[in-house]
PDB file of C-alpha atoms in Angstrom:
ATOM      1  CA  MET T   1       5.759  11.672  32.110  1.00 93.00           C
ATOM      2  CA  THR T   2       2.748   9.976  33.573  1.00 95.00           C
ATOM      3  CA  LYS T   3       3.026   8.062  36.821  1.00 97.00           C
ATOM      4  CA  TYR T   4       1.462   4.596  36.743  1.00 96.00           C
ATOM      5  CA  VAL T   5       0.821   1.735  39.127  1.00 96.00           C
ATOM      6  CA  ALA T   6       1.010  -1.859  37.909  1.00 93.00           C
ATOM      7  CA  LEU T   7      -0.898  -4.388  39.986  1.00 93.00           C
ATOM      8  CA  LEU T   8       0.331  -7.864  39.137  1.00 87.00           C
ATOM      9  CA  ARG T   9      -1.945 -10.842  39.615  1.00 85.00           C
ATOM     10  CA  LYS T  10      -0.888 -13.823  41.759  1.00 71.00           C
ATOM     11  CA  VAL T  11       2.565 -12.609  42.758  1.00 66.00           C
ATOM     12  CA  ASN T  12       3.965 -14.012  46.014  1.00 56.00           C
ATOM     13  CA  VAL T  13       0.548 -15.272  47.100  1.00 53.00           C
ATOM     14  CA  GLY T  14       0.469 -18.430  49.163  1.00 55.00           C
ATOM     15  CA  GLY T  15       4.084 -19.230  48.335  1.00 57.00           C
ATOM     16  CA  GLN T  16       3.440 -19.356  44.581  1.00 60.00           C
ATOM     17  CA  ASN T  17       4.754 -17.233  41.706  1.00 61.00           C
ATOM     18  CA  LEU T  18       7.615 -16.075  43.888  1.00 69.00           C
ATOM     19  CA  ILE T  19       9.303 -13.039  42.418  1.00 76.00           C
ATOM     20  CA  LYS T  20      11.949 -10.975  44.136  1.00 80.00           C
ATOM     21  CA  MET T  21      11.074  -7.309  44.020  1.00 83.00           C
ATOM     22  CA  ASP T  22      14.547  -6.283  42.851  1.00 86.00           C
ATOM     23  CA  ALA T  23      14.188  -8.658  39.869  1.00 83.00           C
ATOM     24  CA  LEU T  24      10.742  -7.262  39.125  1.00 83.00           C
ATOM     25  CA  ARG T  25      12.079  -3.724  39.314  1.00 89.00           C
ATOM     26  CA  ALA T  26      14.970  -4.618  36.994  1.00 88.00           C
ATOM     27  CA  ALA T  27      12.576  -6.175  34.467  1.00 85.00           C
ATOM     28  CA  PHE T  28      10.446  -3.018  34.385  1.00 88.00           C
ATOM     29  CA  GLU T  29      13.553  -0.880  33.941  1.00 91.00           C
ATOM     30  CA  ALA T  30      14.785  -3.162  31.134  1.00 87.00           C
ATOM     31  CA  ALA T  31      11.447  -2.555  29.396  1.00 86.00           C
ATOM     32  CA  GLY T  32      12.281   1.156  29.292  1.00 89.00           C
ATOM     33  CA  LEU T  33      10.041   2.270  32.150  1.00 92.00           C
ATOM     34  CA  LYS T  34      11.414   5.020  34.398  1.00 96.00           C
ATOM     35  CA  ASN T  35      11.673   5.653  38.155  1.00 97.00           C
ATOM     36  CA  VAL T  36      10.547   2.102  38.920  1.00 95.00           C
ATOM     37  CA  ARG T  37       9.796   1.245  42.555  1.00 96.00           C
ATOM     38  CA  THR T  38       8.042  -1.707  44.134  1.00 92.00           C
ATOM     39  CA  PHE T  39       5.687  -1.555  47.088  1.00 93.00           C
ATOM     40  CA  GLN T  40       5.360  -4.465  49.503  1.00 88.00           C
ATOM     41  CA  GLN T  41       6.009  -7.990  48.225  1.00 79.00           C
ATOM     42  CA  ALA T  42       2.803  -8.534  46.288  1.00 78.00           C
ATOM     43  CA  GLY T  43       3.470  -7.252  42.786  1.00 83.00           C
ATOM     44  CA  ASN T  44       2.753  -3.538  43.205  1.00 91.00           C
ATOM     45  CA  VAL T  45       5.008  -1.498  40.908  1.00 93.00           C
ATOM     46  CA  VAL T  46       5.085   2.291  40.561  1.00 96.00           C
ATOM     47  CA  PHE T  47       6.748   3.698  37.450  1.00 96.00           C
ATOM     48  CA  GLU T  48       6.724   6.573  34.990  1.00 96.00           C
ATOM     49  CA  SER T  49       6.340   6.456  31.238  1.00 95.00           C
ATOM     50  CA  ASN T  50       5.461   8.552  28.211  1.00 93.00           C
ATOM     51  CA  LEU T  51       3.938   5.522  26.493  1.00 88.00           C
ATOM     52  CA  LYS T  52       0.228   5.623  25.733  1.00 83.00           C
ATOM     53  CA  ASN T  53      -0.042   1.918  26.589  1.00 83.00           C
ATOM     54  CA  PRO T  54       2.682   0.840  29.044  1.00 88.00           C
ATOM     55  CA  LEU T  55       0.773  -2.405  29.661  1.00 83.00           C
ATOM     56  CA  ALA T  56       1.953  -3.721  26.284  1.00 78.00           C
ATOM     57  CA  ARG T  57       5.570  -3.363  27.428  1.00 76.00           C
ATOM     58  CA  ILE T  58       4.855  -5.017  30.763  1.00 77.00           C
ATOM     59  CA  GLU T  59       3.099  -7.982  29.171  1.00 73.00           C
ATOM     60  CA  ARG T  60       6.246  -8.680  27.114  1.00 71.00           C
ATOM     61  CA  LEU T  61       8.406  -8.705  30.267  1.00 65.00           C
ATOM     62  CA  SER T  62       7.659 -12.158  31.414  1.00 57.00           C
ATOM     63  CA  ASN T  63       6.989 -15.582  30.011  1.00 54.00           C
ATOM     64  CA  THR T  64       5.561 -16.680  33.363  1.00 56.00           C
ATOM     65  CA  GLY T  65       1.966 -15.937  32.454  1.00 64.00           C
ATOM     66  CA  LEU T  66       1.690 -13.206  35.065  1.00 69.00           C
ATOM     67  CA  LYS T  67      -0.893 -10.582  34.277  1.00 83.00           C
ATOM     68  CA  ALA T  68      -0.978  -6.949  35.315  1.00 88.00           C
ATOM     69  CA  ILE T  69      -3.496  -4.165  35.518  1.00 92.00           C
ATOM     70  CA  VAL T  70      -1.966  -0.770  34.877  1.00 93.00           C
ATOM     71  CA  VAL T  71      -3.710   2.361  36.134  1.00 94.00           C
ATOM     72  CA  SER T  72      -2.465   5.897  36.243  1.00 95.00           C
ATOM     73  CA  LEU T  73      -1.818   7.329  39.679  1.00 96.00           C
ATOM     74  CA  ALA T  74      -4.549   9.879  38.904  1.00 96.00           C
ATOM     75  CA  GLU T  75      -7.084   7.076  38.234  1.00 95.00           C
ATOM     76  CA  LEU T  76      -6.139   5.295  41.446  1.00 96.00           C
ATOM     77  CA  SER T  77      -6.439   8.546  43.401  1.00 97.00           C
ATOM     78  CA  ARG T  78      -9.948   9.123  41.979  1.00 96.00           C
ATOM     79  CA  ILE T  79     -11.012   5.660  43.133  1.00 95.00           C
ATOM     80  CA  VAL T  80      -9.850   6.408  46.679  1.00 95.00           C
ATOM     81  CA  LYS T  81     -11.385   9.879  46.673  1.00 95.00           C
ATOM     82  CA  ARG T  82     -14.817   8.451  45.745  1.00 94.00           C
ATOM     83  CA  ASN T  83     -14.505   6.016  48.693  1.00 95.00           C
ATOM     84  CA  PRO T  84     -17.342   3.538  48.141  1.00 95.00           C
ATOM     85  CA  PHE T  85     -16.709   2.231  51.662  1.00 97.00           C
ATOM     86  CA  SER T  86     -17.697   5.480  53.387  1.00 94.00           C
ATOM     87  CA  ARG T  87     -21.052   4.017  54.498  1.00 92.00           C
ATOM     88  CA  VAL T  88     -19.657   0.740  55.792  1.00 93.00           C
ATOM     89  CA  GLU T  89     -20.003   0.385  59.540  1.00 88.00           C
ATOM     90  CA  PRO T  90     -16.581   0.188  61.165  1.00 83.00           C
ATOM     91  CA  GLY T  91     -15.792  -3.034  62.938  1.00 86.00           C
ATOM     92  CA  ASP T  92     -14.307  -6.417  62.260  1.00 90.00           C
ATOM     93  CA  VAL T  93     -14.266  -6.091  58.466  1.00 95.00           C
ATOM     94  CA  MET T  94     -11.674  -6.188  55.712  1.00 96.00           C
ATOM     95  CA  LEU T  95     -12.297  -3.777  52.836  1.00 97.00           C
ATOM     96  CA  CYS T  96     -11.031  -4.917  49.441  1.00 98.00           C
ATOM     97  CA  VAL T  97     -10.735  -3.485  45.958  1.00 98.00           C
ATOM     98  CA  VAL T  98     -10.868  -6.105  43.230  1.00 97.00           C
ATOM     99  CA  PHE T  99      -9.322  -4.594  40.097  1.00 97.00           C
ATOM    100  CA  LEU T 100     -10.891  -5.992  36.928  1.00 96.00           C
ATOM    101  CA  PHE T 101      -8.899  -6.779  33.785  1.00 94.00           C
ATOM    102  CA  ASP T 102     -11.974  -6.195  31.590  1.00 93.00           C
ATOM    103  CA  GLU T 103     -15.463  -4.836  31.901  1.00 92.00           C
ATOM    104  CA  PRO T 104     -17.696  -7.329  33.740  1.00 91.00           C
ATOM    105  CA  GLN T 105     -19.585  -9.815  31.570  1.00 83.00           C
ATOM    106  CA  HIS T 106     -22.480  -9.629  34.026  1.00 79.00           C
ATOM    107  CA  LYS T 107     -23.719  -6.645  36.021  1.00 85.00           C
ATOM    108  CA  PRO T 108     -25.392  -8.210  39.059  1.00 92.00           C
ATOM    109  CA  LYS T 109     -27.901  -6.532  41.295  1.00 94.00           C
ATOM    110  CA  LEU T 110     -25.989  -5.107  44.242  1.00 96.00           C
ATOM    111  CA  PRO T 111     -25.227  -5.825  46.971  1.00 96.00           C
ATOM    112  CA  LEU T 112     -24.149  -9.306  45.923  1.00 96.00           C
ATOM    113  CA  ILE T 113     -23.534 -11.534  48.933  1.00 97.00           C
ATOM    114  CA  SER T 114     -21.612 -14.755  49.498  1.00 96.00           C
ATOM    115  CA  THR T 115     -22.916 -16.220  52.738  1.00 94.00           C
ATOM    116  CA  THR T 116     -20.295 -18.996  52.613  1.00 93.00           C
ATOM    117  CA  ASP T 117     -17.328 -16.611  52.534  1.00 95.00           C
ATOM    118  CA  LYS T 118     -19.105 -13.712  54.277  1.00 96.00           C
ATOM    119  CA  LEU T 119     -18.420 -11.318  51.396  1.00 98.00           C
ATOM    120  CA  GLU T 120     -20.539  -8.421  50.202  1.00 97.00           C
ATOM    121  CA  LEU T 121     -19.893  -6.847  46.811  1.00 98.00           C
ATOM    122  CA  ILE T 122     -21.214  -3.314  47.307  1.00 97.00           C
ATOM    123  CA  ALA T 123     -20.144  -1.394  44.182  1.00 97.00           C
ATOM    124  CA  ILE T 124     -18.615  -1.778  40.725  1.00 96.00           C
ATOM    125  CA  ARG T 125     -17.075   1.179  38.921  1.00 93.00           C
ATOM    126  CA  ASP T 126     -13.856   2.325  37.269  1.00 89.00           C
ATOM    127  CA  ARG T 127     -13.005  -1.318  36.417  1.00 93.00           C
ATOM    128  CA  ALA T 128     -12.994  -2.155  40.118  1.00 96.00           C
ATOM    129  CA  ALA T 129     -15.299  -4.064  42.450  1.00 97.00           C
ATOM    130  CA  PHE T 130     -15.549  -3.070  46.088  1.00 98.00           C
ATOM    131  CA  VAL T 131     -16.035  -5.851  48.598  1.00 98.00           C
ATOM    132  CA  VAL T 132     -16.594  -5.946  52.346  1.00 98.00           C
ATOM    133  CA  ALA T 133     -15.280  -9.146  53.926  1.00 97.00           C
ATOM    134  CA  ARG T 134     -16.456 -10.181  57.368  1.00 95.00           C
ATOM    135  CA  ARG T 135     -14.713 -12.671  59.617  1.00 94.00           C
ATOM    136  CA  LYS T 136     -15.832 -16.279  59.194  1.00 93.00           C
ATOM    137  CA  LYS T 137     -16.323 -18.774  62.037  1.00 90.00           C
ATOM    138  CA  THR T 138     -12.804 -20.030  61.371  1.00 92.00           C
ATOM    139  CA  GLY T 139     -11.472 -16.599  62.348  1.00 92.00           C
ATOM    140  CA  TRP T 140     -10.274 -15.907  58.822  1.00 93.00           C
ATOM    141  CA  PHE T 141     -11.671 -13.437  56.351  1.00 94.00           C
ATOM    142  CA  GLY T 142     -13.026 -14.664  53.029  1.00 90.00           C
ATOM    143  CA  PHE T 143     -10.891 -13.571  50.086  1.00 88.00           C
ATOM    144  CA  PRO T 144     -13.004 -11.951  47.387  1.00 96.00           C
ATOM    145  CA  ASN T 145     -10.947 -12.505  44.235  1.00 95.00           C
ATOM    146  CA  ASN T 146     -12.412 -15.884  43.210  1.00 94.00           C
ATOM    147  CA  PHE T 147     -15.929 -14.783  44.182  1.00 96.00           C
ATOM    148  CA  VAL T 148     -15.733 -11.634  42.042  1.00 96.00           C
ATOM    149  CA  GLU T 149     -14.143 -13.418  39.074  1.00 95.00           C
ATOM    150  CA  LYS T 150     -16.890 -16.044  39.113  1.00 95.00           C
ATOM    151  CA  GLN T 151     -19.769 -13.606  39.579  1.00 95.00           C
ATOM    152  CA  LEU T 152     -18.572 -11.032  37.039  1.00 96.00           C
ATOM    153  CA  GLY T 153     -16.943 -13.397  34.549  1.00 95.00           C
ATOM    154  CA  VAL T 154     -13.673 -11.479  34.454  1.00 95.00           C
ATOM    155  CA  THR T 155     -10.077 -11.974  35.605  1.00 93.00           C
ATOM    156  CA  ALA T 156      -9.102  -9.783  38.559  1.00 94.00           C
ATOM    157  CA  THR T 157      -6.513  -8.993  41.206  1.00 94.00           C
ATOM    158  CA  THR T 158      -7.320  -7.885  44.744  1.00 95.00           C
ATOM    159  CA  ARG T 159      -5.768  -5.389  47.141  1.00 95.00           C
ATOM    160  CA  GLN T 160      -6.933  -4.340  50.584  1.00 95.00           C
ATOM    161  CA  TRP T 161      -8.325  -0.811  50.727  1.00 97.00           C
ATOM    162  CA  SER T 162      -5.651   0.198  53.238  1.00 96.00           C
ATOM    163  CA  THR T 163      -2.960  -1.048  50.833  1.00 95.00           C
ATOM    164  CA  VAL T 164      -4.420   0.974  47.954  1.00 97.00           C
ATOM    165  CA  LYS T 165      -4.333   4.142  50.080  1.00 97.00           C
ATOM    166  CA  LYS T 166      -0.749   3.444  51.194  1.00 97.00           C
ATOM    167  CA  LEU T 167       0.237   2.733  47.599  1.00 96.00           C
ATOM    168  CA  ILE T 168      -0.975   6.190  46.560  1.00 96.00           C
ATOM    169  CA  GLU T 169       1.039   7.802  49.362  1.00 96.00           C
ATOM    170  CA  PHE T 170       4.081   5.753  48.326  1.00 96.00           C
ATOM    171  CA  ALA T 171       3.738   6.756  44.665  1.00 93.00           C
TER     172      ALA T 171
END
């Protein structure tokens, strides 16, 4: 069996699309997926399957319109091993991986910068965009999902780099 990670879009974000993790786990199990576990409260699901396309099963789980990206644990591990953030100066930054549902419609010249949200898109590969977020004057970090979706013309879901690394350890 292959171990997979499903990254659901817009789950338990800002008090919307609230889904209890035990219900999510039960839905994945009901779809015939094995050894299902959830990580944190943001729609991260680890499971095993022999299916060539487990995403098709997951998409039939819910009539809520939730979308998921499914990557094998091996693919996720390769992304972390390549570490596109290795040259980023440490400091008051938030490193984010924006997982893309499709190949980008546009391939912009990098780095692509949002001065308003203090975001810097530094790399795109393996259906993922890598963004450095710097603290804004408000004290908050800009959130890159909307920026990346608009710039690349593709639906996406975002996880912090530290979360992605912890998710691999968890899996």
